[in-house]
mmCIF file of C-alpha atoms and ligand atoms in Angstrom:
data_model
loop_
_atom_site.group_PDB
_atom_site.id
_atom_site.type_symbol
_atom_site.label_atom_id
_atom_site.label_comp_id
_atom_site.label_asym_id
_atom_site.label_seq_id
_atom_site.Cartn_x
_atom_site.Cartn_y
_atom_site.Cartn_z
ATOM 1 C CA UNK A 1 -8.594 29.881 -8.021
ATOM 2 C CA UNK A 2 -10.034 29.089 -4.626
ATOM 3 C CA UNK A 3 -13.279 27.135 -4.537
ATOM 4 C CA UNK A 4 -16.105 27.558 -2.052
ATOM 5 C CA UNK A 5 -14.271 25.538 0.550
ATOM 6 C CA UNK A 6 -11.303 27.913 0.257
ATOM 7 C CA UNK A 7 -9.176 25.239 -1.337
ATOM 8 C CA UNK A 8 -7.300 25.675 -4.594
ATOM 9 C CA UNK A 9 -7.598 23.630 -7.722
ATOM 10 C CA UNK A 10 -10.172 21.243 -9.138
ATOM 11 C CA UNK A 11 -9.643 18.584 -6.495
ATOM 12 C CA UNK A 12 -12.792 19.145 -4.525
ATOM 13 C CA UNK A 13 -13.071 16.722 -1.689
ATOM 14 C CA UNK A 14 -9.296 16.478 -1.556
ATOM 15 C CA UNK A 15 -8.179 15.652 1.922
ATOM 16 C CA UNK A 16 -5.037 17.646 2.563
ATOM 17 C CA UNK A 17 -4.075 15.381 5.427
ATOM 18 C CA UNK A 18 -2.373 13.157 2.880
ATOM 19 C CA UNK A 19 -0.460 16.128 1.486
ATOM 20 C CA UNK A 20 0.498 17.895 4.653
ATOM 21 C CA UNK A 21 4.111 18.294 3.552
ATOM 22 C CA UNK A 22 5.443 16.025 6.240
ATOM 23 C CA UNK A 23 6.277 12.386 6.523
ATOM 24 C CA UNK A 24 4.159 10.134 8.691
ATOM 25 C CA UNK A 25 4.659 10.367 12.435
ATOM 26 C CA UNK A 26 6.425 7.432 14.040
ATOM 27 C CA UNK A 27 3.108 6.050 15.233
ATOM 28 C CA UNK A 28 1.520 6.280 11.768
ATOM 29 C CA UNK A 29 4.575 4.654 10.246
ATOM 30 C CA UNK A 30 4.445 1.682 12.619
ATOM 31 C CA UNK A 31 0.718 1.232 12.026
ATOM 32 C CA UNK A 32 0.885 1.409 8.261
ATOM 33 C CA UNK A 33 3.957 -0.814 8.001
ATOM 34 C CA UNK A 34 2.465 -3.505 10.200
ATOM 35 C CA UNK A 35 -0.732 -3.350 8.122
ATOM 36 C CA UNK A 36 1.385 -3.671 4.983
ATOM 37 C CA UNK A 37 3.208 -6.695 6.412
ATOM 38 C CA UNK A 38 -0.096 -8.378 7.140
ATOM 39 C CA UNK A 39 -1.243 -7.687 3.554
ATOM 40 C CA UNK A 40 2.070 -9.007 2.216
ATOM 41 C CA UNK A 41 1.718 -12.012 4.523
ATOM 42 C CA UNK A 42 5.127 -11.573 6.100
ATOM 43 C CA UNK A 43 3.150 -11.721 9.369
ATOM 44 C CA UNK A 44 -0.293 -13.255 9.875
ATOM 45 C CA UNK A 45 -3.009 -12.778 12.483
ATOM 46 C CA UNK A 46 -1.875 -14.569 15.624
ATOM 47 C CA UNK A 47 1.844 -14.198 14.799
ATOM 48 C CA UNK A 48 4.294 -12.653 17.230
ATOM 49 C CA UNK A 49 5.851 -9.381 16.021
ATOM 50 C CA UNK A 50 9.596 -8.760 16.228
ATOM 51 C CA UNK A 51 10.752 -6.930 19.373
ATOM 52 C CA UNK A 52 10.295 -3.149 19.473
ATOM 53 C CA UNK A 53 14.056 -2.603 19.133
ATOM 54 C CA UNK A 54 14.195 -4.707 15.966
ATOM 55 C CA UNK A 55 11.147 -2.991 14.473
ATOM 56 C CA UNK A 56 12.625 0.420 15.299
ATOM 57 C CA UNK A 57 15.852 -0.472 13.529
ATOM 58 C CA UNK A 58 13.965 -1.750 10.478
ATOM 59 C CA UNK A 59 11.826 1.395 10.286
ATOM 60 C CA UNK A 60 14.550 3.873 11.227
ATOM 61 C CA UNK A 61 12.744 5.191 14.292
ATOM 62 C CA UNK A 62 13.404 4.965 18.009
ATOM 63 C CA UNK A 63 12.459 1.970 20.109
ATOM 64 C CA UNK A 64 10.443 4.180 22.459
ATOM 65 C CA UNK A 65 8.361 5.471 19.521
ATOM 66 C CA UNK A 66 7.730 1.906 18.389
ATOM 67 C CA UNK A 67 6.687 0.938 21.939
ATOM 68 C CA UNK A 68 4.193 3.796 22.083
ATOM 69 C CA UNK A 69 2.788 2.896 18.672
ATOM 70 C CA UNK A 70 2.433 -0.778 19.601
ATOM 71 C CA UNK A 71 0.712 0.207 22.828
ATOM 72 C CA UNK A 72 -1.800 2.343 20.907
ATOM 73 C CA UNK A 73 -2.414 -0.504 18.454
ATOM 74 C CA UNK A 74 -3.056 -2.842 21.395
ATOM 75 C CA UNK A 75 -5.629 -0.398 22.721
ATOM 76 C CA UNK A 76 -7.294 -0.332 19.296
ATOM 77 C CA UNK A 77 -7.449 -4.108 19.281
ATOM 78 C CA UNK A 78 -5.121 -4.521 16.287
ATOM 79 C CA UNK A 79 -2.431 -6.129 18.422
ATOM 80 C CA UNK A 80 -2.492 -8.302 21.465
ATOM 81 C CA UNK A 81 0.072 -8.215 24.279
ATOM 82 C CA UNK A 82 0.744 -11.454 26.101
ATOM 83 C CA UNK A 83 2.856 -11.729 29.211
ATOM 84 C CA UNK A 84 5.079 -14.537 30.373
ATOM 85 C CA UNK A 85 7.742 -16.697 28.822
ATOM 86 C CA UNK A 86 5.916 -17.126 25.501
ATOM 87 C CA UNK A 87 4.777 -13.496 25.671
ATOM 88 C CA UNK A 88 5.298 -10.560 23.375
ATOM 89 C CA UNK A 89 3.217 -8.484 20.983
ATOM 90 C CA UNK A 90 1.038 -10.444 18.580
ATOM 91 C CA UNK A 91 -1.069 -9.536 15.575
ATOM 92 C CA UNK A 92 -4.679 -9.844 16.772
ATOM 93 C CA UNK A 93 -6.285 -13.083 15.635
ATOM 94 C CA UNK A 94 -9.357 -11.057 14.550
ATOM 95 C CA UNK A 95 -7.231 -8.466 12.700
ATOM 96 C CA UNK A 96 -9.567 -8.275 9.679
ATOM 97 C CA UNK A 97 -12.641 -7.661 11.826
ATOM 98 C CA UNK A 98 -10.893 -4.916 13.836
ATOM 99 C CA UNK A 99 -9.604 -3.227 10.674
ATOM 100 C CA UNK A 100 -13.086 -3.318 9.128
ATOM 101 C CA UNK A 101 -14.339 -1.051 11.927
ATOM 102 C CA UNK A 102 -11.630 1.519 11.094
ATOM 103 C CA UNK A 103 -12.503 1.921 7.432
ATOM 104 C CA UNK A 104 -12.919 5.541 6.372
ATOM 105 C CA UNK A 105 -14.222 5.961 2.826
ATOM 106 C CA UNK A 106 -13.367 9.672 2.550
ATOM 107 C CA UNK A 107 -9.795 9.318 3.690
ATOM 108 C CA UNK A 108 -9.418 6.179 1.563
ATOM 109 C CA UNK A 109 -10.623 8.078 -1.529
ATOM 110 C CA UNK A 110 -8.067 10.819 -0.885
ATOM 111 C CA UNK A 111 -5.290 8.270 -0.521
ATOM 112 C CA UNK A 112 -6.391 6.501 -3.709
ATOM 113 C CA UNK A 113 -6.366 9.818 -5.567
ATOM 114 C CA UNK A 114 -2.917 10.618 -4.266
ATOM 115 C CA UNK A 115 -1.574 7.165 -5.129
ATOM 116 C CA UNK A 116 -2.967 7.554 -8.653
ATOM 117 C CA UNK A 117 -1.224 10.906 -8.960
ATOM 118 C CA UNK A 118 2.032 9.368 -7.736
ATOM 119 C CA UNK A 119 1.883 6.563 -10.311
ATOM 120 C CA UNK A 120 0.955 8.937 -13.153
ATOM 121 C CA UNK A 121 3.923 11.096 -12.158
ATOM 122 C CA UNK A 122 6.258 8.105 -12.042
ATOM 123 C CA UNK A 123 5.071 6.900 -15.445
ATOM 124 C CA UNK A 124 5.552 10.347 -16.983
ATOM 125 C CA UNK A 125 8.959 10.624 -15.336
ATOM 126 C CA UNK A 126 10.166 7.217 -16.517
ATOM 127 C CA UNK A 127 8.520 6.836 -19.941
ATOM 128 C CA UNK A 128 11.065 6.405 -22.699
ATOM 129 C CA UNK A 129 13.987 6.267 -20.268
ATOM 130 C CA UNK A 130 13.677 2.813 -18.766
ATOM 131 C CA UNK A 131 16.746 0.598 -19.095
ATOM 132 C CA UNK A 132 16.204 -2.943 -20.398
ATOM 133 C CA UNK A 133 15.103 -5.336 -17.696
ATOM 134 C CA UNK A 134 13.855 -2.656 -15.327
ATOM 135 C CA UNK A 135 10.286 -3.953 -15.585
ATOM 136 C CA UNK A 136 11.183 -7.633 -15.140
ATOM 137 C CA UNK A 137 10.151 -7.659 -11.463
ATOM 138 C CA UNK A 138 6.679 -6.171 -11.989
ATOM 139 C CA UNK A 139 6.179 -8.346 -15.082
ATOM 140 C CA UNK A 140 6.924 -11.517 -13.125
ATOM 141 C CA UNK A 141 4.326 -10.435 -10.557
ATOM 142 C CA UNK A 142 1.694 -9.963 -13.294
ATOM 143 C CA UNK A 143 2.346 -13.536 -14.430
ATOM 144 C CA UNK A 144 2.214 -14.875 -10.865
ATOM 145 C CA UNK A 145 -1.022 -13.017 -10.257
ATOM 146 C CA UNK A 146 -2.571 -14.541 -13.379
ATOM 147 C CA UNK A 147 -1.871 -17.997 -11.987
ATOM 148 C CA UNK A 148 -2.890 -17.316 -8.375
ATOM 149 C CA UNK A 149 -6.178 -18.564 -6.907
ATOM 150 C CA UNK A 150 -6.005 -17.953 -3.189
ATOM 151 C CA UNK A 151 -7.675 -14.581 -2.339
ATOM 152 C CA UNK A 152 -4.977 -13.634 0.203
ATOM 153 C CA UNK A 153 -2.265 -14.470 -2.327
ATOM 154 C CA UNK A 154 -4.011 -12.303 -4.941
ATOM 155 C CA UNK A 155 -4.053 -9.357 -2.540
ATOM 156 C CA UNK A 156 -0.422 -9.893 -1.627
ATOM 157 C CA UNK A 157 0.632 -9.905 -5.292
ATOM 158 C CA UNK A 158 -1.552 -6.892 -6.121
ATOM 159 C CA UNK A 159 0.190 -4.883 -3.392
ATOM 160 C CA UNK A 160 3.649 -6.175 -4.283
ATOM 161 C CA UNK A 161 3.087 -5.100 -7.899
ATOM 162 C CA UNK A 162 2.628 -1.475 -6.862
ATOM 163 C CA UNK A 163 5.632 -1.560 -4.540
ATOM 164 C CA UNK A 164 7.810 -3.081 -7.261
ATOM 165 C CA UNK A 165 6.504 -0.591 -9.813
ATOM 166 C CA UNK A 166 7.381 2.317 -7.518
ATOM 167 C CA UNK A 167 10.850 0.827 -7.044
ATOM 168 C CA UNK A 168 11.344 0.261 -10.784
ATOM 169 C CA UNK A 169 10.180 3.733 -11.819
ATOM 170 C CA UNK A 170 11.256 5.852 -8.876
ATOM 171 C CA UNK A 171 13.877 4.014 -6.826
ATOM 172 C CA UNK A 172 14.075 2.874 -3.228
ATOM 173 C CA UNK A 173 12.910 6.143 -1.645
ATOM 174 C CA UNK A 174 9.754 6.247 -3.754
ATOM 175 C CA UNK A 175 9.116 2.601 -2.903
ATOM 176 C CA UNK A 176 9.097 3.578 0.783
ATOM 177 C CA UNK A 177 6.728 6.424 0.031
ATOM 178 C CA UNK A 178 4.404 4.058 -1.841
ATOM 179 C CA UNK A 179 4.682 1.562 1.022
ATOM 180 C CA UNK A 180 3.374 4.202 3.385
ATOM 181 C CA UNK A 181 0.377 4.967 1.151
ATOM 182 C CA UNK A 182 -0.397 1.307 0.512
ATOM 183 C CA UNK A 183 -0.116 0.383 4.193
ATOM 184 C CA UNK A 184 -2.568 3.121 5.116
ATOM 185 C CA UNK A 185 -4.944 1.981 2.383
ATOM 186 C CA UNK A 186 -4.944 -1.499 3.955
ATOM 187 C CA UNK A 187 -6.351 0.063 7.129
ATOM 188 C CA UNK A 188 -8.839 2.447 5.515
ATOM 189 C CA UNK A 189 -10.647 0.520 2.815
ATOM 190 C CA UNK A 190 -12.020 -2.955 2.225
ATOM 191 C CA UNK A 191 -9.680 -5.200 0.269
ATOM 192 C CA UNK A 192 -10.718 -5.597 -3.391
ATOM 193 C CA UNK A 193 -12.512 -8.806 -4.353
ATOM 194 C CA UNK A 194 -10.515 -11.444 -6.261
ATOM 195 C CA UNK A 195 -12.339 -10.662 -9.529
ATOM 196 C CA UNK A 196 -11.432 -6.975 -9.167
ATOM 197 C CA UNK A 197 -7.779 -7.855 -8.544
ATOM 198 C CA UNK A 198 -7.800 -9.929 -11.752
ATOM 199 C CA UNK A 199 -9.336 -7.025 -13.678
ATOM 200 C CA UNK A 200 -6.684 -4.724 -12.257
ATOM 201 C CA UNK A 201 -4.010 -7.161 -13.359
ATOM 202 C CA UNK A 202 -5.051 -6.644 -16.982
ATOM 203 C CA UNK A 203 -4.338 -2.940 -16.410
ATOM 204 C CA UNK A 204 -0.963 -3.862 -14.883
ATOM 205 C CA UNK A 205 -0.107 -5.855 -18.015
ATOM 206 C CA UNK A 206 -1.230 -3.006 -20.311
ATOM 207 C CA UNK A 207 0.781 -0.521 -18.301
ATOM 208 C CA UNK A 208 3.976 -2.553 -18.562
ATOM 209 C CA UNK A 209 3.501 -3.121 -22.303
ATOM 210 C CA UNK A 210 3.021 0.600 -22.927
ATOM 211 C CA UNK A 211 5.930 1.558 -20.689
ATOM 212 C CA UNK A 212 8.171 -0.942 -22.448
ATOM 213 C CA UNK A 213 7.469 0.725 -25.797
ATOM 214 C CA UNK A 214 7.808 4.206 -24.295
ATOM 215 C CA UNK A 215 4.188 5.193 -24.942
ATOM 216 C CA UNK A 216 3.448 7.612 -22.145
ATOM 217 C CA UNK A 217 -0.189 8.534 -22.860
ATOM 218 C CA UNK A 218 -1.478 4.953 -23.167
ATOM 219 C CA UNK A 219 0.589 4.010 -20.095
ATOM 220 C CA UNK A 220 -1.102 6.742 -18.080
ATOM 221 C CA UNK A 221 -4.508 5.612 -19.386
ATOM 222 C CA UNK A 222 -3.717 2.123 -18.042
ATOM 223 C CA UNK A 223 -2.844 3.594 -14.625
ATOM 224 C CA UNK A 224 -6.175 5.433 -14.586
ATOM 225 C CA UNK A 225 -8.138 2.419 -15.844
ATOM 226 C CA UNK A 226 -6.712 0.410 -12.912
ATOM 227 C CA UNK A 227 -8.524 2.609 -10.428
ATOM 228 C CA UNK A 228 -11.922 1.810 -11.959
ATOM 229 C CA UNK A 229 -11.218 -1.726 -13.103
ATOM 230 C CA UNK A 230 -14.311 -3.931 -12.944
ATOM 231 C CA UNK A 231 -14.615 -7.628 -13.591
ATOM 232 C CA UNK A 232 -16.197 -8.268 -16.989
HETATM 233 ZN ZN1 ZN B 301 -2.928 -3.062 -8.984
#
């Protein structure tokens, strides 16, 4: 049934831009993957990025597309081009401040909803069929996260958990899909506070326990609880 906005289904406020039936454009891909790398701390503000040709090869897109995307990111202030012998394209030293200006709560909420749907689907798809050891990677991340103190490290591990989970439940292609969503989230919404990440980690642990015993409904409840996890 169509609602007043002419959209179908109960998902009022759903932003169909995240479901447009196409992959990200080359420019979106470069943006979200660089944002993801910053979150995962494989590059830091002030670091030089690999050359456009290398990035293009890593992302499976043309060098010219990467160049255009980097140029646009320079104009937005996310990156910084320096000329000369020590030149190149650098992550802006004030990356966090520039990103904060780009936050978009509506688009972020749509992405969160879509990511939740993806994880519920993966859990339903995998429940009861997971080979032994498949959850070892995500489980190790839950333990690391429990021991971590540094806020940036907590965020890195929180993001890596969801990438590893996507890989474990859906394979490499789904991991790439999740990477795209997570990278865009890094640009659209404020990073969760350390106490929220710790609360989410309890949901991660519950999820893995339920998955390991093949209990689909409780596993899905843990995925949903993660989205609203609050420090107690
Ligand atoms: Zn999480």
